[in-house]
GROMACS .gro file of C-alpha atoms in nm:
model
  424
    1UNK     CA    1  -0.652   7.312   1.740
    2UNK     CA    2  -0.993   7.185   1.790
    3UNK     CA    3  -0.847   6.856   1.647
    4UNK     CA    4  -0.622   6.869   1.955
    5UNK     CA    5  -0.861   6.939   2.214
    6UNK     CA    6  -1.088   6.698   2.059
    7UNK     CA    7  -0.798   6.425   2.055
    8UNK     CA    8  -0.732   6.501   2.407
    9UNK     CA    9  -1.081   6.499   2.506
   10UNK     CA   10  -1.092   6.108   2.357
   11UNK     CA   11  -0.785   6.056   2.525
   12UNK     CA   12  -0.900   6.145   2.862
   13UNK     CA   13  -1.233   5.952   2.836
   14UNK     CA   14  -1.053   5.655   2.741
   15UNK     CA   15  -0.814   5.651   3.041
   16UNK     CA   16  -1.101   5.715   3.224
   17UNK     CA   17  -1.288   5.415   3.100
   18UNK     CA   18  -1.004   5.197   3.139
   19UNK     CA   19  -0.921   5.316   3.485
   20UNK     CA   20  -1.275   5.235   3.588
   21UNK     CA   21  -1.275   4.889   3.412
   22UNK     CA   22  -0.960   4.808   3.618
   23UNK     CA   23  -1.072   4.959   3.945
   24UNK     CA   24  -1.088   4.749   4.224
   25UNK     CA   25  -1.451   4.692   4.311
   26UNK     CA   26  -1.589   4.746   4.661
   27UNK     CA   27  -1.557   4.472   4.902
   28UNK     CA   28  -1.922   4.305   4.920
   29UNK     CA   29  -1.989   4.140   5.242
   30UNK     CA   30  -2.352   4.016   5.155
   31UNK     CA   31  -2.240   3.626   5.164
   32UNK     CA   32  -2.229   3.670   5.564
   33UNK     CA   33  -2.607   3.720   5.563
   34UNK     CA   34  -2.669   3.404   5.381
   35UNK     CA   35  -2.675   3.181   5.673
   36UNK     CA   36  -2.579   2.870   5.472
   37UNK     CA   37  -2.251   3.043   5.416
   38UNK     CA   38  -2.193   3.236   5.734
   39UNK     CA   39  -1.848   3.197   5.915
   40UNK     CA   40  -1.924   3.238   6.285
   41UNK     CA   41  -1.659   3.326   6.560
   42UNK     CA   42  -1.555   3.366   6.907
   43UNK     CA   43  -1.229   3.492   7.098
   44UNK     CA   44  -1.035   3.387   7.378
   45UNK     CA   45  -0.724   3.502   7.559
   46UNK     CA   46  -0.440   3.315   7.610
   47UNK     CA   47  -0.162   3.495   7.788
   48UNK     CA   48   0.015   3.614   7.513
   49UNK     CA   49  -0.197   3.547   7.188
   50UNK     CA   50  -0.567   3.565   7.113
   51UNK     CA   51  -0.700   3.245   6.981
   52UNK     CA   52  -1.005   3.251   6.707
   53UNK     CA   53  -1.217   2.989   6.749
   54UNK     CA   54  -1.397   2.957   6.368
   55UNK     CA   55  -1.686   2.740   6.229
   56UNK     CA   56  -1.684   2.721   5.839
   57UNK     CA   57  -1.983   2.608   5.628
   58UNK     CA   58  -1.934   2.288   5.478
   59UNK     CA   59  -1.657   2.018   5.531
   60UNK     CA   60  -1.399   2.029   5.266
   61UNK     CA   61  -1.129   2.121   5.442
   62UNK     CA   62  -0.800   1.897   5.461
   63UNK     CA   63  -0.533   1.824   5.701
   64UNK     CA   64  -0.213   2.055   5.562
   65UNK     CA   65  -0.453   2.355   5.439
   66UNK     CA   66  -0.378   2.662   5.480
   67UNK     CA   67  -0.534   2.969   5.637
   68UNK     CA   68  -0.460   3.310   5.600
   69UNK     CA   69  -0.434   3.587   5.869
   70UNK     CA   70  -0.442   3.945   5.759
   71UNK     CA   71  -0.431   4.272   5.908
   72UNK     CA   72  -0.596   4.578   5.756
   73UNK     CA   73  -0.633   4.947   5.824
   74UNK     CA   74  -0.991   4.962   5.712
   75UNK     CA   75  -1.279   4.730   5.524
   76UNK     CA   76  -1.192   4.924   5.221
   77UNK     CA   77  -0.822   4.900   5.249
   78UNK     CA   78  -0.678   4.797   4.893
   79UNK     CA   79  -0.338   4.565   5.069
   80UNK     CA   80  -0.325   4.438   5.407
   81UNK     CA   81  -0.095   4.578   5.663
   82UNK     CA   82   0.047   4.248   5.740
   83UNK     CA   83  -0.043   3.886   5.643
   84UNK     CA   84   0.063   3.522   5.734
   85UNK     CA   85  -0.024   3.165   5.652
   86UNK     CA   86  -0.115   2.908   5.941
   87UNK     CA   87  -0.114   2.543   5.854
   88UNK     CA   88  -0.424   2.354   6.002
   89UNK     CA   89  -0.322   2.093   6.234
   90UNK     CA   90  -0.439   1.782   6.382
   91UNK     CA   91  -0.635   1.882   6.699
   92UNK     CA   92  -0.733   2.261   6.568
   93UNK     CA   93  -0.986   2.123   6.336
   94UNK     CA   94  -1.262   1.884   6.318
   95UNK     CA   95  -1.501   1.840   6.054
   96UNK     CA   96  -1.895   1.748   6.080
   97UNK     CA   97  -2.200   1.729   5.883
   98UNK     CA   98  -2.302   2.102   6.021
   99UNK     CA   99  -1.947   2.268   5.938
  100UNK     CA  100  -1.593   2.285   6.010
  101UNK     CA  101  -1.441   2.379   6.315
  102UNK     CA  102  -1.121   2.568   6.342
  103UNK     CA  103  -0.915   2.749   6.563
  104UNK     CA  104  -0.586   3.019   6.510
  105UNK     CA  105  -0.371   3.208   6.734
  106UNK     CA  106  -0.287   3.530   6.661
  107UNK     CA  107   0.026   3.754   6.900
  108UNK     CA  108  -0.123   3.989   7.097
  109UNK     CA  109   0.081   4.243   6.981
  110UNK     CA  110  -0.065   4.247   6.646
  111UNK     CA  111  -0.429   4.282   6.718
  112UNK     CA  112  -0.466   4.599   6.900
  113UNK     CA  113  -0.798   4.760   6.989
  114UNK     CA  114  -0.991   4.825   6.673
  115UNK     CA  115  -0.768   4.622   6.423
  116UNK     CA  116  -0.968   4.475   6.129
  117UNK     CA  117  -0.850   4.132   6.058
  118UNK     CA  118  -0.924   3.860   5.797
  119UNK     CA  119  -0.892   3.507   5.796
  120UNK     CA  120  -0.954   3.335   5.440
  121UNK     CA  121  -0.900   2.936   5.382
  122UNK     CA  122  -0.711   2.847   5.070
  123UNK     CA  123  -0.623   2.530   4.861
  124UNK     CA  124  -0.268   2.645   4.861
  125UNK     CA  125  -0.070   2.285   4.975
  126UNK     CA  126   0.132   2.288   5.291
  127UNK     CA  127   0.463   2.257   5.125
  128UNK     CA  128   0.427   2.575   4.936
  129UNK     CA  129   0.323   2.822   5.218
  130UNK     CA  130   0.586   2.981   5.431
  131UNK     CA  131   0.694   2.884   5.786
  132UNK     CA  132   0.442   2.920   6.045
  133UNK     CA  133   0.629   2.919   6.342
  134UNK     CA  134   0.701   3.274   6.360
  135UNK     CA  135   0.481   3.610   6.261
  136UNK     CA  136   0.637   3.736   5.917
  137UNK     CA  137   0.761   4.102   6.005
  138UNK     CA  138   0.537   4.228   5.683
  139UNK     CA  139   0.334   4.058   5.410
  140UNK     CA  140   0.390   3.662   5.277
  141UNK     CA  141   0.580   3.493   4.978
  142UNK     CA  142   0.216   3.308   4.927
  143UNK     CA  143  -0.075   3.476   4.823
  144UNK     CA  144  -0.429   3.372   4.965
  145UNK     CA  145  -0.702   3.196   4.744
  146UNK     CA  146  -0.893   3.530   4.653
  147UNK     CA  147  -0.666   3.824   4.683
  148UNK     CA  148  -0.978   4.045   4.725
  149UNK     CA  149  -0.940   3.845   5.078
  150UNK     CA  150  -1.392   3.778   5.047
  151UNK     CA  151  -1.421   3.441   4.899
  152UNK     CA  152  -1.519   3.268   5.205
  153UNK     CA  153  -1.364   3.484   5.458
  154UNK     CA  154  -1.409   3.576   5.823
  155UNK     CA  155  -1.384   4.002   5.893
  156UNK     CA  156  -1.379   4.096   6.250
  157UNK     CA  157  -1.346   4.430   6.444
  158UNK     CA  158  -1.073   4.348   6.735
  159UNK     CA  159  -1.261   4.499   7.061
  160UNK     CA  160  -1.153   4.528   7.401
  161UNK     CA  161  -1.401   4.277   7.531
  162UNK     CA  162  -1.247   4.030   7.273
  163UNK     CA  163  -0.877   4.082   7.389
  164UNK     CA  164  -0.950   4.050   7.762
  165UNK     CA  165  -1.184   3.751   7.788
  166UNK     CA  166  -1.013   3.419   7.900
  167UNK     CA  167  -1.323   3.201   7.805
  168UNK     CA  168  -1.540   3.092   7.590
  169UNK     CA  169  -1.937   2.899   7.608
  170UNK     CA  170  -1.914   2.540   7.478
  171UNK     CA  171  -2.222   2.326   7.374
  172UNK     CA  172  -2.339   2.017   7.524
  173UNK     CA  173  -2.061   1.806   7.344
  174UNK     CA  174  -1.772   2.075   7.458
  175UNK     CA  175  -1.764   2.225   7.094
  176UNK     CA  176  -1.749   2.633   7.068
  177UNK     CA  177  -2.090   2.769   7.109
  178UNK     CA  178  -2.018   3.032   6.880
  179UNK     CA  179  -2.352   3.239   6.925
  180UNK     CA  180  -2.467   3.469   7.136
  181UNK     CA  181  -2.826   3.284   7.231
  182UNK     CA  182  -2.934   2.981   7.321
  183UNK     CA  183  -3.301   2.812   7.404
  184UNK     CA  184  -3.426   2.723   7.760
  185UNK     CA  185  -3.344   2.391   7.702
  186UNK     CA  186  -3.025   2.414   7.600
  187UNK     CA  187  -2.665   2.359   7.851
  188UNK     CA  188  -2.378   2.468   7.836
  189UNK     CA  189  -2.033   2.512   8.001
  190UNK     CA  190  -1.703   2.761   8.037
  191UNK     CA  191  -1.381   2.658   7.869
  192UNK     CA  192  -1.144   2.909   8.052
  193UNK     CA  193  -0.781   2.937   7.982
  194UNK     CA  194  -0.582   2.903   8.281
  195UNK     CA  195  -0.729   2.860   8.617
  196UNK     CA  196  -1.048   2.740   8.643
  197UNK     CA  197  -1.341   3.003   8.745
  198UNK     CA  198  -1.682   3.019   8.864
  199UNK     CA  199  -1.955   3.160   8.668
  200UNK     CA  200  -2.131   3.491   8.787
  201UNK     CA  201  -2.480   3.554   8.582
  202UNK     CA  202  -2.699   3.867   8.599
  203UNK     CA  203  -3.051   3.804   8.427
  204UNK     CA  204  -3.265   4.103   8.292
  205UNK     CA  205  -3.614   4.085   8.131
  206UNK     CA  206  -3.654   3.981   7.784
  207UNK     CA  207  -3.751   4.302   7.518
  208UNK     CA  208  -4.060   4.240   7.292
  209UNK     CA  209  -3.989   4.575   7.102
  210UNK     CA  210  -3.967   4.555   6.770
  211UNK     CA  211  -3.789   4.767   6.511
  212UNK     CA  212  -3.956   5.098   6.421
  213UNK     CA  213  -4.040   5.123   6.032
  214UNK     CA  214  -3.728   5.299   5.827
  215UNK     CA  215  -3.866   5.638   5.787
  216UNK     CA  216  -3.973   5.651   6.189
  217UNK     CA  217  -3.809   5.915   6.397
  218UNK     CA  218  -3.711   5.705   6.692
  219UNK     CA  219  -3.717   6.013   6.926
  220UNK     CA  220  -4.087   6.042   6.945
  221UNK     CA  221  -4.099   5.711   7.111
  222UNK     CA  222  -4.024   5.687   7.473
  223UNK     CA  223  -3.805   5.320   7.511
  224UNK     CA  224  -3.676   5.271   7.861
  225UNK     CA  225  -3.273   5.366   7.918
  226UNK     CA  226  -3.219   5.104   8.149
  227UNK     CA  227  -3.304   4.739   8.264
  228UNK     CA  228  -3.418   4.609   8.563
  229UNK     CA  229  -3.208   4.357   8.743
  230UNK     CA  230  -3.397   4.008   8.778
  231UNK     CA  231  -3.161   3.807   8.979
  232UNK     CA  232  -2.805   3.661   9.018
  233UNK     CA  233  -2.671   3.350   9.025
  234UNK     CA  234  -2.302   3.175   9.030
  235UNK     CA  235  -2.197   2.808   8.892
  236UNK     CA  236  -1.895   2.602   9.003
  237UNK     CA  237  -1.607   2.558   8.729
  238UNK     CA  238  -1.684   2.281   8.501
  239UNK     CA  239  -2.041   2.274   8.594
  240UNK     CA  240  -2.323   2.231   8.334
  241UNK     CA  241  -2.532   2.509   8.288
  242UNK     CA  242  -2.919   2.543   8.187
  243UNK     CA  243  -3.070   2.910   8.242
  244UNK     CA  244  -3.429   3.053   8.217
  245UNK     CA  245  -3.532   3.299   7.944
  246UNK     CA  246  -3.389   3.609   7.993
  247UNK     CA  247  -3.127   3.867   7.884
  248UNK     CA  248  -2.809   3.781   8.081
  249UNK     CA  249  -2.453   3.902   8.146
  250UNK     CA  250  -2.204   3.643   8.200
  251UNK     CA  251  -1.850   3.646   8.366
  252UNK     CA  252  -1.585   3.417   8.421
  253UNK     CA  253  -1.324   3.547   8.678
  254UNK     CA  254  -1.304   3.876   8.866
  255UNK     CA  255  -1.075   4.047   8.589
  256UNK     CA  256  -1.279   3.926   8.294
  257UNK     CA  257  -1.555   4.138   8.112
  258UNK     CA  258  -1.906   4.102   8.108
  259UNK     CA  259  -2.057   3.962   7.816
  260UNK     CA  260  -2.420   3.910   7.688
  261UNK     CA  261  -2.627   3.610   7.635
  262UNK     CA  262  -2.989   3.585   7.509
  263UNK     CA  263  -3.198   3.287   7.631
  264UNK     CA  264  -3.505   3.257   7.457
  265UNK     CA  265  -3.796   3.004   7.499
  266UNK     CA  266  -3.920   2.722   7.293
  267UNK     CA  267  -3.686   2.599   7.010
  268UNK     CA  268  -3.521   2.946   6.943
  269UNK     CA  269  -3.391   3.024   6.662
  270UNK     CA  270  -3.717   2.783   6.539
  271UNK     CA  271  -4.030   2.940   6.575
  272UNK     CA  272  -4.327   2.685   6.682
  273UNK     CA  273  -4.616   2.851   6.906
  274UNK     CA  274  -4.893   3.034   6.790
  275UNK     CA  275  -4.735   3.334   6.945
  276UNK     CA  276  -4.423   3.323   6.770
  277UNK     CA  277  -4.606   3.284   6.470
  278UNK     CA  278  -4.822   3.597   6.524
  279UNK     CA  279  -4.556   3.819   6.637
  280UNK     CA  280  -4.335   3.920   6.346
  281UNK     CA  281  -4.672   3.976   6.155
  282UNK     CA  282  -4.646   4.330   6.344
  283UNK     CA  283  -4.456   4.478   6.025
  284UNK     CA  284  -4.721   4.368   5.786
  285UNK     CA  285  -5.085   4.390   5.996
  286UNK     CA  286  -5.229   4.664   6.175
  287UNK     CA  287  -5.265   4.607   6.590
  288UNK     CA  288  -5.645   4.518   6.505
  289UNK     CA  289  -5.577   4.246   6.314
  290UNK     CA  290  -5.302   4.067   6.546
  291UNK     CA  291  -5.540   4.103   6.788
  292UNK     CA  292  -5.812   3.900   6.591
  293UNK     CA  293  -5.518   3.660   6.556
  294UNK     CA  294  -5.421   3.626   6.892
  295UNK     CA  295  -5.778   3.595   7.018
  296UNK     CA  296  -5.894   3.311   6.776
  297UNK     CA  297  -6.009   2.974   6.936
  298UNK     CA  298  -5.742   2.810   6.725
  299UNK     CA  299  -5.447   3.102   6.647
  300UNK     CA  300  -5.235   2.882   6.407
  301UNK     CA  301  -5.525   2.773   6.200
  302UNK     CA  302  -5.593   3.158   6.223
  303UNK     CA  303  -5.266   3.232   6.087
  304UNK     CA  304  -5.290   2.981   5.798
  305UNK     CA  305  -5.618   3.149   5.722
  306UNK     CA  306  -5.427   3.506   5.720
  307UNK     CA  307  -5.180   3.412   5.486
  308UNK     CA  308  -5.452   3.214   5.247
  309UNK     CA  309  -5.658   3.541   5.242
  310UNK     CA  310  -5.364   3.717   5.142
  311UNK     CA  311  -5.280   3.481   4.836
  312UNK     CA  312  -5.664   3.490   4.725
  313UNK     CA  313  -5.731   3.149   4.822
  314UNK     CA  314  -5.439   2.993   4.613
  315UNK     CA  315  -5.303   2.723   4.847
  316UNK     CA  316  -4.951   2.726   4.693
  317UNK     CA  317  -4.898   3.087   4.666
  318UNK     CA  318  -5.014   3.106   5.082
  319UNK     CA  319  -4.735   2.795   5.155
  320UNK     CA  320  -4.498   2.985   4.942
  321UNK     CA  321  -4.534   3.281   5.145
  322UNK     CA  322  -4.528   3.144   5.478
  323UNK     CA  323  -4.197   2.945   5.414
  324UNK     CA  324  -4.010   3.268   5.301
  325UNK     CA  325  -4.179   3.495   5.550
  326UNK     CA  326  -4.104   3.264   5.866
  327UNK     CA  327  -3.808   3.141   5.726
  328UNK     CA  328  -3.696   3.511   5.725
  329UNK     CA  329  -3.791   3.501   6.072
  330UNK     CA  330  -3.551   3.232   6.155
  331UNK     CA  331  -3.272   3.327   5.958
  332UNK     CA  332  -3.282   3.651   6.125
  333UNK     CA  333  -3.278   3.506   6.438
  334UNK     CA  334  -2.994   3.328   6.360
  335UNK     CA  335  -2.787   3.622   6.208
  336UNK     CA  336  -2.900   3.952   6.437
  337UNK     CA  337  -2.950   3.810   6.778
  338UNK     CA  338  -2.858   4.096   7.028
  339UNK     CA  339  -3.008   4.181   7.324
  340UNK     CA  340  -3.333   4.096   7.143
  341UNK     CA  341  -3.430   3.851   6.911
  342UNK     CA  342  -3.269   3.859   6.574
  343UNK     CA  343  -3.635   3.968   6.392
  344UNK     CA  344  -3.676   4.249   6.619
  345UNK     CA  345  -3.396   4.417   6.577
  346UNK     CA  346  -3.324   4.707   6.261
  347UNK     CA  347  -3.144   4.479   6.058
  348UNK     CA  348  -3.408   4.179   6.109
  349UNK     CA  349  -3.656   4.448   6.018
  350UNK     CA  350  -3.506   4.535   5.667
  351UNK     CA  351  -3.410   4.114   5.625
  352UNK     CA  352  -3.773   4.015   5.710
  353UNK     CA  353  -3.984   4.299   5.460
  354UNK     CA  354  -3.717   4.337   5.242
  355UNK     CA  355  -3.506   4.009   5.186
  356UNK     CA  356  -3.113   3.965   5.217
  357UNK     CA  357  -2.928   4.246   5.108
  358UNK     CA  358  -2.758   4.181   4.766
  359UNK     CA  359  -2.470   4.392   4.855
  360UNK     CA  360  -2.346   4.487   5.210
  361UNK     CA  361  -2.042   4.748   5.232
  362UNK     CA  362  -1.853   4.838   5.555
  363UNK     CA  363  -1.669   5.110   5.660
  364UNK     CA  364  -1.582   5.235   5.989
  365UNK     CA  365  -1.816   5.154   6.242
  366UNK     CA  366  -2.120   5.157   5.971
  367UNK     CA  367  -2.271   4.922   5.683
  368UNK     CA  368  -2.454   4.989   5.401
  369UNK     CA  369  -2.755   4.735   5.257
  370UNK     CA  370  -2.789   4.808   4.888
  371UNK     CA  371  -3.143   4.667   4.727
  372UNK     CA  372  -3.087   4.765   4.332
  373UNK     CA  373  -3.270   4.431   4.134
  374UNK     CA  374  -3.650   4.583   4.163
  375UNK     CA  375  -3.579   4.973   4.038
  376UNK     CA  376  -3.944   5.094   4.198
  377UNK     CA  377  -3.759   4.995   4.556
  378UNK     CA  378  -3.388   5.025   4.477
  379UNK     CA  379  -3.229   5.199   4.798
  380UNK     CA  380  -2.924   5.179   5.016
  381UNK     CA  381  -2.972   5.151   5.386
  382UNK     CA  382  -2.735   5.281   5.614
  383UNK     CA  383  -2.693   5.111   5.967
  384UNK     CA  384  -2.437   5.247   6.237
  385UNK     CA  385  -2.260   5.046   6.505
  386UNK     CA  386  -2.446   5.051   6.823
  387UNK     CA  387  -2.221   4.821   7.042
  388UNK     CA  388  -2.343   4.734   7.416
  389UNK     CA  389  -2.222   4.523   7.686
  390UNK     CA  390  -2.508   4.270   7.623
  391UNK     CA  391  -2.467   4.311   7.237
  392UNK     CA  392  -2.142   4.408   7.084
  393UNK     CA  393  -2.219   4.334   6.711
  394UNK     CA  394  -2.578   4.559   6.752
  395UNK     CA  395  -2.641   4.825   6.455
  396UNK     CA  396  -2.920   5.068   6.440
  397UNK     CA  397  -3.069   5.175   6.103
  398UNK     CA  398  -3.010   5.540   6.031
  399UNK     CA  399  -3.390   5.617   5.949
  400UNK     CA  400  -3.526   5.892   5.673
  401UNK     CA  401  -3.850   6.013   5.568
  402UNK     CA  402  -3.774   5.941   5.196
  403UNK     CA  403  -3.794   5.558   5.295
  404UNK     CA  404  -4.178   5.595   5.398
  405UNK     CA  405  -4.289   5.503   5.005
  406UNK     CA  406  -4.018   5.251   4.940
  407UNK     CA  407  -4.158   5.049   5.257
  408UNK     CA  408  -4.525   5.071   5.206
  409UNK     CA  409  -4.482   4.969   4.874
  410UNK     CA  410  -4.302   4.671   4.996
  411UNK     CA  411  -4.557   4.597   5.284
  412UNK     CA  412  -4.849   4.650   5.010
  413UNK     CA  413  -4.678   4.383   4.780
  414UNK     CA  414  -4.627   4.096   5.080
  415UNK     CA  415  -5.036   4.195   5.158
  416UNK     CA  416  -5.110   4.141   4.771
  417UNK     CA  417  -4.965   3.771   4.820
  418UNK     CA  418  -4.640   3.862   4.614
  419UNK     CA  419  -4.289   3.774   4.767
  420UNK     CA  420  -4.020   4.041   4.760
  421UNK     CA  421  -3.744   3.878   4.580
  422UNK     CA  422  -3.382   4.019   4.576
  423UNK     CA  423  -3.060   3.929   4.383
  424UNK     CA  424  -2.959   3.689   4.643
   0.00000   0.00000   0.00000
């Protein structure tokens, strides 16, 4: 009897190990928080289709290459609800040193509000793909390049605003802008589908409020619930527009939804002025230390001295600290710009001090950032979606008291002249 029990136990353990070995890993989206690998997107409604404008990093696309569009029940679903191949055609993709611009159209009937879709490039030759003139009822005979759909793929949740916006913003070269921010020296235009419409703008003051530390209680800090309208304006169709700094709502056409645009001074998302160098130090310094930097006769030299002091006079270490920290500031601005500069947001906060997350897992309405390379600071941070008209992709950190020790340890490492390294 004991022998039989022992055999069964061994069999169960063996099967458990086999199952764990072959279980599909969780889909990891950390690649989207590496600016050199990020895929950016905007959408425009065109009659009964939703057109997606994307920019992929690199310029390795070829005519006839296939893009796989797939729909998913959730970010953790193992199989798509449907998928179909779209062959890249002349006029719908353009390669430049900055990346490859691609646009594909999806029938509106297939992308209701809340639908999650992925778009993944493949190296499958066009001759091997199924016909792309009609959307198959389900599935596709040709598998994607990576069946997990995360290798160089865009993932997007379809919102009501995306389904109803009949225009996109374009830059001075008529390329889709594909970002929710500009600096005051940039111009843009509206590219509408259908009759041309005037552009309406509403301007609100910029926020300089940095995110609270991850162990703080947000309820203890009084923040304004509404924004005061500064001014409004209207621009003719096809007019080249340049806006002063501010947080904007834009609208082209009476039935179109409002959408947000952040316009910052100087060379945003780059940082060039002394104030822009000092402000992000709020996460590493006291208010007295920052006041001393702002009041210095030469603030830029004072900032250099601040970092040199942290590095105990070692110039090479100080330069590395400066490159790492301010590099993260600029990357956070590109990745997380919302109703305020990217480094001011909750995700920007962790990105600056802890570095890029090693893994990112998404579920309905939230994402988890995982840090694991340093056992003493290993932790998982949860962000919950907090969309608004100004910032439909905004997330807020779920703050917890137990993060206090981890946070102060990370800050102390910076103050000892040690950069926080992650696995990515």
